[in-house]
PDB file of C-alpha atoms in Angstrom:
ATOM      1  CA  MET A   1     -22.943  -6.959 160.905  1.00 40.00           C
ATOM      2  CA  ALA A   2     -22.682  -4.906 157.730  1.00 47.00           C
ATOM      3  CA  VAL A   3     -25.877  -3.404 156.351  1.00 50.00           C
ATOM      4  CA  ALA A   4     -25.180  -5.171 153.057  1.00 57.00           C
ATOM      5  CA  ASP A   5     -25.901  -8.509 154.740  1.00 93.00           C
ATOM      6  CA  TYR A   6     -29.655  -7.798 154.731  1.00 97.00           C
ATOM      7  CA  TYR A   7     -32.135  -5.510 152.968  1.00 97.00           C
ATOM      8  CA  VAL A   8     -34.044  -2.669 154.615  1.00 97.00           C
ATOM      9  CA  HIS A   9     -36.558  -0.636 152.612  1.00 97.00           C
ATOM     10  CA  PRO A  10     -36.013   3.149 152.862  1.00 97.00           C
ATOM     11  CA  THR A  11     -39.366   3.624 154.649  1.00 98.00           C
ATOM     12  CA  ALA A  12     -38.586   1.050 157.359  1.00 98.00           C
ATOM     13  CA  ILE A  13     -37.321   1.975 160.830  1.00 98.00           C
ATOM     14  CA  VAL A  14     -34.659  -0.234 162.369  1.00 97.00           C
ATOM     15  CA  GLU A  15     -33.561   1.110 165.729  1.00 97.00           C
ATOM     16  CA  GLU A  16     -29.954   0.985 166.810  1.00 96.00           C
ATOM     17  CA  GLY A  17     -29.437  -2.143 168.885  1.00 96.00           C
ATOM     18  CA  ALA A  18     -31.810  -4.341 166.881  1.00 97.00           C
ATOM     19  CA  SER A  19     -30.301  -7.568 165.555  1.00 97.00           C
ATOM     20  CA  ILE A  20     -31.083  -8.678 161.993  1.00 97.00           C
ATOM     21  CA  GLY A  21     -29.655 -11.804 160.363  1.00 97.00           C
ATOM     22  CA  ARG A  22     -28.002 -12.228 157.016  1.00 97.00           C
ATOM     23  CA  GLY A  23     -30.312 -12.357 153.995  1.00 98.00           C
ATOM     24  CA  THR A  24     -33.391 -10.989 155.775  1.00 98.00           C
ATOM     25  CA  LYS A  25     -35.661  -8.587 153.881  1.00 98.00           C
ATOM     26  CA  VAL A  26     -37.380  -5.767 155.751  1.00 98.00           C
ATOM     27  CA  TRP A  27     -40.082  -4.157 153.613  1.00 98.00           C
ATOM     28  CA  HIS A  28     -42.202  -0.978 153.583  1.00 97.00           C
ATOM     29  CA  PHE A  29     -42.999   0.765 156.886  1.00 98.00           C
ATOM     30  CA  VAL A  30     -41.635  -2.023 159.090  1.00 98.00           C
ATOM     31  CA  HIS A  31     -40.543  -0.976 162.586  1.00 98.00           C
ATOM     32  CA  ILE A  32     -37.972  -3.085 164.445  1.00 98.00           C
ATOM     33  CA  ARG A  33     -37.249  -1.926 167.990  1.00 98.00           C
ATOM     34  CA  ARG A  34     -33.982  -1.802 169.873  1.00 98.00           C
ATOM     35  CA  GLY A  35     -33.360  -5.191 171.488  1.00 98.00           C
ATOM     36  CA  ALA A  36     -35.463  -7.140 168.971  1.00 98.00           C
ATOM     37  CA  ARG A  37     -33.848 -10.165 167.351  1.00 98.00           C
ATOM     38  CA  VAL A  38     -34.673 -11.224 163.807  1.00 98.00           C
ATOM     39  CA  GLY A  39     -32.885 -14.245 162.356  1.00 98.00           C
ATOM     40  CA  GLN A  40     -31.400 -15.033 158.967  1.00 98.00           C
ATOM     41  CA  GLY A  41     -33.359 -15.333 155.743  1.00 98.00           C
ATOM     42  CA  CYS A  42     -36.586 -13.820 157.099  1.00 98.00           C
ATOM     43  CA  ASN A  43     -39.132 -11.815 155.128  1.00 98.00           C
ATOM     44  CA  LEU A  44     -40.984  -9.043 156.999  1.00 98.00           C
ATOM     45  CA  GLY A  45     -43.900  -7.618 154.994  1.00 98.00           C
ATOM     46  CA  LYS A  46     -45.401  -4.152 154.933  1.00 98.00           C
ATOM     47  CA  GLY A  47     -46.275  -2.599 158.281  1.00 98.00           C
ATOM     48  CA  VAL A  48     -44.758  -5.326 160.480  1.00 98.00           C
ATOM     49  CA  TYR A  49     -43.767  -4.333 164.022  1.00 98.00           C
ATOM     50  CA  VAL A  50     -41.172  -6.260 166.043  1.00 98.00           C
ATOM     51  CA  ASP A  51     -41.013  -5.133 169.656  1.00 98.00           C
ATOM     52  CA  SER A  52     -38.017  -4.868 171.937  1.00 97.00           C
ATOM     53  CA  GLY A  53     -37.276  -8.306 173.362  1.00 96.00           C
ATOM     54  CA  ALA A  54     -39.268 -10.179 170.722  1.00 97.00           C
ATOM     55  CA  VAL A  55     -37.435 -13.030 168.985  1.00 98.00           C
ATOM     56  CA  VAL A  56     -37.943 -14.140 165.384  1.00 98.00           C
ATOM     57  CA  GLY A  57     -35.971 -17.211 164.273  1.00 98.00           C
ATOM     58  CA  ASP A  58     -34.364 -18.034 160.935  1.00 98.00           C
ATOM     59  CA  GLY A  59     -36.405 -18.337 157.751  1.00 98.00           C
ATOM     60  CA  VAL A  60     -39.602 -16.877 159.220  1.00 98.00           C
ATOM     61  CA  LYS A  61     -42.128 -15.228 156.912  1.00 98.00           C
ATOM     62  CA  VAL A  62     -44.158 -12.451 158.559  1.00 98.00           C
ATOM     63  CA  GLN A  63     -46.898 -11.115 156.310  1.00 98.00           C
ATOM     64  CA  ASN A  64     -48.283  -7.569 156.228  1.00 98.00           C
ATOM     65  CA  PHE A  65     -49.459  -5.770 159.386  1.00 98.00           C
ATOM     66  CA  VAL A  66     -48.394  -8.333 161.996  1.00 98.00           C
ATOM     67  CA  SER A  67     -47.142  -7.073 165.376  1.00 96.00           C
ATOM     68  CA  VAL A  68     -44.718  -9.322 167.242  1.00 97.00           C
ATOM     69  CA  TYR A  69     -44.726  -7.957 170.779  1.00 97.00           C
ATOM     70  CA  ARG A  70     -42.265  -8.386 173.618  1.00 96.00           C
ATOM     71  CA  GLY A  71     -42.553 -11.843 175.123  1.00 97.00           C
ATOM     72  CA  VAL A  72     -43.335 -13.521 171.803  1.00 98.00           C
ATOM     73  CA  ARG A  73     -40.841 -16.020 170.401  1.00 98.00           C
ATOM     74  CA  VAL A  74     -41.303 -17.175 166.824  1.00 98.00           C
ATOM     75  CA  GLU A  75     -39.081 -20.134 166.009  1.00 98.00           C
ATOM     76  CA  SER A  76     -37.424 -20.948 162.694  1.00 98.00           C
ATOM     77  CA  ARG A  77     -39.438 -21.425 159.489  1.00 98.00           C
ATOM     78  CA  ALA A  78     -42.731 -20.347 161.038  1.00 98.00           C
ATOM     79  CA  PHE A  79     -45.303 -18.411 159.004  1.00 98.00           C
ATOM     80  CA  LEU A  80     -47.429 -15.525 160.311  1.00 98.00           C
ATOM     81  CA  GLY A  81     -50.293 -14.638 157.966  1.00 98.00           C
ATOM     82  CA  PRO A  82     -51.547 -11.119 157.204  1.00 98.00           C
ATOM     83  CA  SER A  83     -52.881  -9.187 160.220  1.00 98.00           C
ATOM     84  CA  ALA A  84     -52.386 -12.075 162.647  1.00 97.00           C
ATOM     85  CA  THR A  85     -52.519 -10.801 166.228  1.00 94.00           C
ATOM     86  CA  LEU A  86     -50.146 -11.871 169.001  1.00 95.00           C
ATOM     87  CA  THR A  87     -50.813 -10.585 172.526  1.00 93.00           C
ATOM     88  CA  ASN A  88     -48.728 -10.434 175.716  1.00 95.00           C
ATOM     89  CA  ASP A  89     -51.115  -9.243 178.463  1.00 94.00           C
ATOM     90  CA  ARG A  90     -53.983 -11.260 179.992  1.00 93.00           C
ATOM     91  CA  TYR A  91     -55.504  -8.318 181.885  1.00 92.00           C
ATOM     92  CA  PRO A  92     -55.020  -5.265 179.651  1.00 92.00           C
ATOM     93  CA  ARG A  93     -55.785  -1.851 181.159  1.00 92.00           C
ATOM     94  CA  SER A  94     -54.361   1.426 179.908  1.00 91.00           C
ATOM     95  CA  PHE A  95     -53.891   2.542 183.520  1.00 92.00           C
ATOM     96  CA  SER A  96     -52.497  -0.694 184.998  1.00 87.00           C
ATOM     97  CA  GLU A  97     -49.364  -0.394 187.131  1.00 85.00           C
ATOM     98  CA  GLU A  98     -49.099  -4.164 187.673  1.00 85.00           C
ATOM     99  CA  TRP A  99     -48.627  -5.295 184.099  1.00 87.00           C
ATOM    100  CA  GLU A 100     -47.238  -8.830 183.827  1.00 92.00           C
ATOM    101  CA  LEU A 101     -45.630 -10.063 180.629  1.00 94.00           C
ATOM    102  CA  VAL A 102     -47.101 -13.408 179.515  1.00 97.00           C
ATOM    103  CA  PRO A 103     -44.909 -15.168 176.924  1.00 97.00           C
ATOM    104  CA  THR A 104     -46.128 -16.903 173.769  1.00 98.00           C
ATOM    105  CA  ILE A 105     -44.188 -19.422 171.692  1.00 98.00           C
ATOM    106  CA  ILE A 106     -44.694 -20.235 168.030  1.00 98.00           C
ATOM    107  CA  GLU A 107     -42.625 -23.358 167.417  1.00 98.00           C
ATOM    108  CA  GLU A 108     -40.614 -24.339 164.356  1.00 98.00           C
ATOM    109  CA  GLY A 109     -42.521 -24.563 161.098  1.00 98.00           C
ATOM    110  CA  ALA A 110     -45.916 -23.601 162.541  1.00 98.00           C
ATOM    111  CA  SER A 111     -48.309 -21.511 160.423  1.00 98.00           C
ATOM    112  CA  ILE A 112     -50.721 -18.864 161.708  1.00 98.00           C
ATOM    113  CA  GLY A 113     -53.548 -17.952 159.334  1.00 98.00           C
ATOM    114  CA  ALA A 114     -54.647 -14.466 158.321  1.00 98.00           C
ATOM    115  CA  ASN A 115     -56.472 -12.472 161.020  1.00 98.00           C
ATOM    116  CA  ALA A 116     -55.975 -15.205 163.628  1.00 98.00           C
ATOM    117  CA  THR A 117     -55.623 -14.091 167.246  1.00 97.00           C
ATOM    118  CA  ILE A 118     -53.212 -15.908 169.561  1.00 98.00           C
ATOM    119  CA  VAL A 119     -54.045 -15.189 173.193  1.00 97.00           C
ATOM    120  CA  CYS A 120     -50.843 -14.885 175.214  1.00 97.00           C
ATOM    121  CA  GLY A 121     -49.489 -17.760 177.245  1.00 97.00           C
ATOM    122  CA  VAL A 122     -50.032 -20.461 174.642  1.00 98.00           C
ATOM    123  CA  ARG A 123     -47.606 -22.616 172.723  1.00 98.00           C
ATOM    124  CA  ILE A 124     -48.229 -23.420 169.065  1.00 98.00           C
ATOM    125  CA  GLY A 125     -46.480 -26.744 168.394  1.00 98.00           C
ATOM    126  CA  LYS A 126     -44.103 -27.643 165.585  1.00 98.00           C
ATOM    127  CA  TYR A 127     -45.697 -27.646 162.131  1.00 98.00           C
ATOM    128  CA  ALA A 128     -49.136 -26.886 163.544  1.00 98.00           C
ATOM    129  CA  MET A 129     -51.663 -24.985 161.437  1.00 98.00           C
ATOM    130  CA  VAL A 130     -53.956 -22.251 162.794  1.00 98.00           C
ATOM    131  CA  GLY A 131     -56.854 -21.427 160.467  1.00 98.00           C
ATOM    132  CA  ALA A 132     -57.690 -17.930 159.268  1.00 98.00           C
ATOM    133  CA  GLY A 133     -59.671 -15.913 161.791  1.00 98.00           C
ATOM    134  CA  ALA A 134     -59.190 -18.421 164.610  1.00 98.00           C
ATOM    135  CA  VAL A 135     -59.016 -17.307 168.243  1.00 98.00           C
ATOM    136  CA  VAL A 136     -56.499 -19.563 169.976  1.00 98.00           C
ATOM    137  CA  THR A 137     -56.878 -19.769 173.758  1.00 97.00           C
ATOM    138  CA  ARG A 138     -55.158 -23.133 174.416  1.00 97.00           C
ATOM    139  CA  ASP A 139     -51.913 -24.827 173.426  1.00 98.00           C
ATOM    140  CA  VAL A 140     -51.884 -26.393 169.974  1.00 98.00           C
ATOM    141  CA  PRO A 141     -50.008 -29.725 169.718  1.00 98.00           C
ATOM    142  CA  PRO A 142     -47.365 -30.434 167.077  1.00 98.00           C
ATOM    143  CA  HIS A 143     -48.964 -30.905 163.647  1.00 98.00           C
ATOM    144  CA  GLY A 144     -52.333 -29.877 165.119  1.00 98.00           C
ATOM    145  CA  LEU A 145     -54.955 -28.209 162.921  1.00 98.00           C
ATOM    146  CA  VAL A 146     -57.140 -25.710 164.788  1.00 98.00           C
ATOM    147  CA  TYR A 147     -59.775 -23.220 163.653  1.00 97.00           C
ATOM    148  CA  GLY A 148     -62.878 -21.473 164.904  1.00 97.00           C
ATOM    149  CA  ASN A 149     -63.693 -19.186 167.841  1.00 96.00           C
ATOM    150  CA  PRO A 150     -62.602 -20.446 170.231  1.00 96.00           C
ATOM    151  CA  ALA A 151     -60.249 -22.581 168.181  1.00 97.00           C
ATOM    152  CA  ARG A 152     -60.694 -26.326 168.533  1.00 97.00           C
ATOM    153  CA  LEU A 153     -58.411 -29.150 167.461  1.00 98.00           C
ATOM    154  CA  ARG A 154     -60.016 -30.467 164.273  1.00 97.00           C
ATOM    155  CA  GLY A 155     -57.277 -32.697 162.851  1.00 97.00           C
ATOM    156  CA  PHE A 156     -53.585 -32.898 162.047  1.00 98.00           C
ATOM    157  CA  VAL A 157     -51.409 -31.684 159.188  1.00 98.00           C
ATOM    158  CA  CYS A 158     -48.240 -32.950 157.574  1.00 98.00           C
ATOM    159  CA  THR A 159     -44.963 -31.052 157.522  1.00 98.00           C
ATOM    160  CA  CYS A 160     -45.924 -30.135 153.946  1.00 97.00           C
ATOM    161  CA  GLY A 161     -49.106 -28.488 155.262  1.00 97.00           C
ATOM    162  CA  ARG A 162     -51.719 -30.899 153.896  1.00 97.00           C
ATOM    163  CA  ARG A 163     -54.355 -32.368 156.164  1.00 97.00           C
ATOM    164  CA  LEU A 164     -53.580 -35.905 157.327  1.00 97.00           C
ATOM    165  CA  LYS A 165     -56.401 -38.327 156.553  1.00 95.00           C
ATOM    166  CA  ARG A 166     -54.822 -41.753 156.213  1.00 95.00           C
ATOM    167  CA  LEU A 167     -54.430 -43.448 159.578  1.00 94.00           C
ATOM    168  CA  VAL A 168     -51.854 -46.261 159.472  1.00 94.00           C
ATOM    169  CA  GLU A 169     -51.301 -47.184 163.118  1.00 93.00           C
ATOM    170  CA  VAL A 170     -52.919 -46.586 166.498  1.00 92.00           C
ATOM    171  CA  GLY A 171     -50.554 -47.450 169.337  1.00 92.00           C
ATOM    172  CA  SER A 172     -50.839 -47.153 173.083  1.00 92.00           C
ATOM    173  CA  GLU A 173     -48.899 -43.875 173.137  1.00 95.00           C
ATOM    174  CA  TYR A 174     -48.799 -42.632 169.549  1.00 96.00           C
ATOM    175  CA  VAL A 175     -50.943 -42.518 166.428  1.00 97.00           C
ATOM    176  CA  THR A 176     -49.332 -42.550 162.979  1.00 97.00           C
ATOM    177  CA  PHE A 177     -50.686 -40.964 159.803  1.00 98.00           C
ATOM    178  CA  LYS A 178     -49.355 -41.133 156.264  1.00 98.00           C
ATOM    179  CA  CYS A 179     -49.611 -38.033 154.080  1.00 97.00           C
ATOM    180  CA  GLU A 180     -51.400 -38.731 150.818  1.00 96.00           C
ATOM    181  CA  HIS A 181     -49.612 -35.774 149.195  1.00 96.00           C
ATOM    182  CA  CYS A 182     -45.925 -36.267 150.015  1.00 97.00           C
ATOM    183  CA  GLY A 183     -45.834 -39.743 151.538  1.00 96.00           C
ATOM    184  CA  ARG A 184     -44.364 -38.733 154.892  1.00 97.00           C
ATOM    185  CA  GLU A 185     -45.396 -40.550 158.021  1.00 97.00           C
ATOM    186  CA  VAL A 186     -46.334 -38.267 160.917  1.00 98.00           C
ATOM    187  CA  ARG A 187     -46.678 -39.475 164.494  1.00 97.00           C
ATOM    188  CA  VAL A 188     -48.817 -37.632 167.046  1.00 97.00           C
ATOM    189  CA  SER A 189     -49.498 -38.485 170.660  1.00 97.00           C
ATOM    190  CA  ARG A 190     -52.546 -40.638 171.380  1.00 96.00           C
ATOM    191  CA  ARG A 191     -53.621 -38.050 173.984  1.00 96.00           C
ATOM    192  CA  ASP A 192     -53.723 -35.334 171.301  1.00 97.00           C
ATOM    193  CA  TYR A 193     -55.582 -37.694 168.950  1.00 96.00           C
ATOM    194  CA  VAL A 194     -58.263 -38.311 171.598  1.00 96.00           C
ATOM    195  CA  ARG A 195     -58.476 -34.556 172.236  1.00 95.00           C
ATOM    196  CA  MET A 196     -59.076 -34.028 168.511  1.00 95.00           C
ATOM    197  CA  ILE A 197     -61.924 -36.561 168.473  1.00 94.00           C
ATOM    198  CA  LEU A 198     -63.594 -34.947 171.496  1.00 94.00           C
ATOM    199  CA  GLU A 199     -63.235 -31.377 170.267  1.00 93.00           C
ATOM    200  CA  SER A 200     -64.399 -32.245 166.752  1.00 87.00           C
ATOM    201  CA  ALA A 201     -67.480 -33.918 168.218  1.00 83.00           C
ATOM    202  CA  THR A 202     -68.494 -30.681 169.972  1.00 76.00           C
ATOM    203  CA  ALA A 203     -68.035 -28.491 166.907  1.00 62.00           C
TER     204      ALA A 203
END
């Protein structure tokens, strides 16, 4: 692909063999390793690092000083806030000879708040919201709102990002909310709804 298809700031390092999609903007002091894949229409802020083998989907916004390490997959339209931390090793030792890569998945449209830490091996569901400074040690369901250390499921958010407060239906398998901001109806599993009630009660 021609260099003209995307923008790379003069201070950025893009290694030969990295893949960058059309319309992506790579800003100051970014480092994209050989074998990394960055999709179309992304925005990579100052000091971002994308490791070899890491995958960033289309339309992702990665704010300043985020490192996306090997084994991390960030799906389309996700948001990674400033200094969010993504890990890939459960038993880190500088001298380990038995290092095992543990993958992490950030699903479509999910948002990770500033300074949040995502412990490897978890899946952040579609359109979920992770609060600033949270330490996520468990999977987050689609549309789930988590925060705290360790992060607990405290509610659900709409696709537009607002917290869902208006409950319109409780079924045997699903619970439906209606967003008071945009009017969308959002359905979450009853199991996740019960988890939210239990975890909120222990906050």
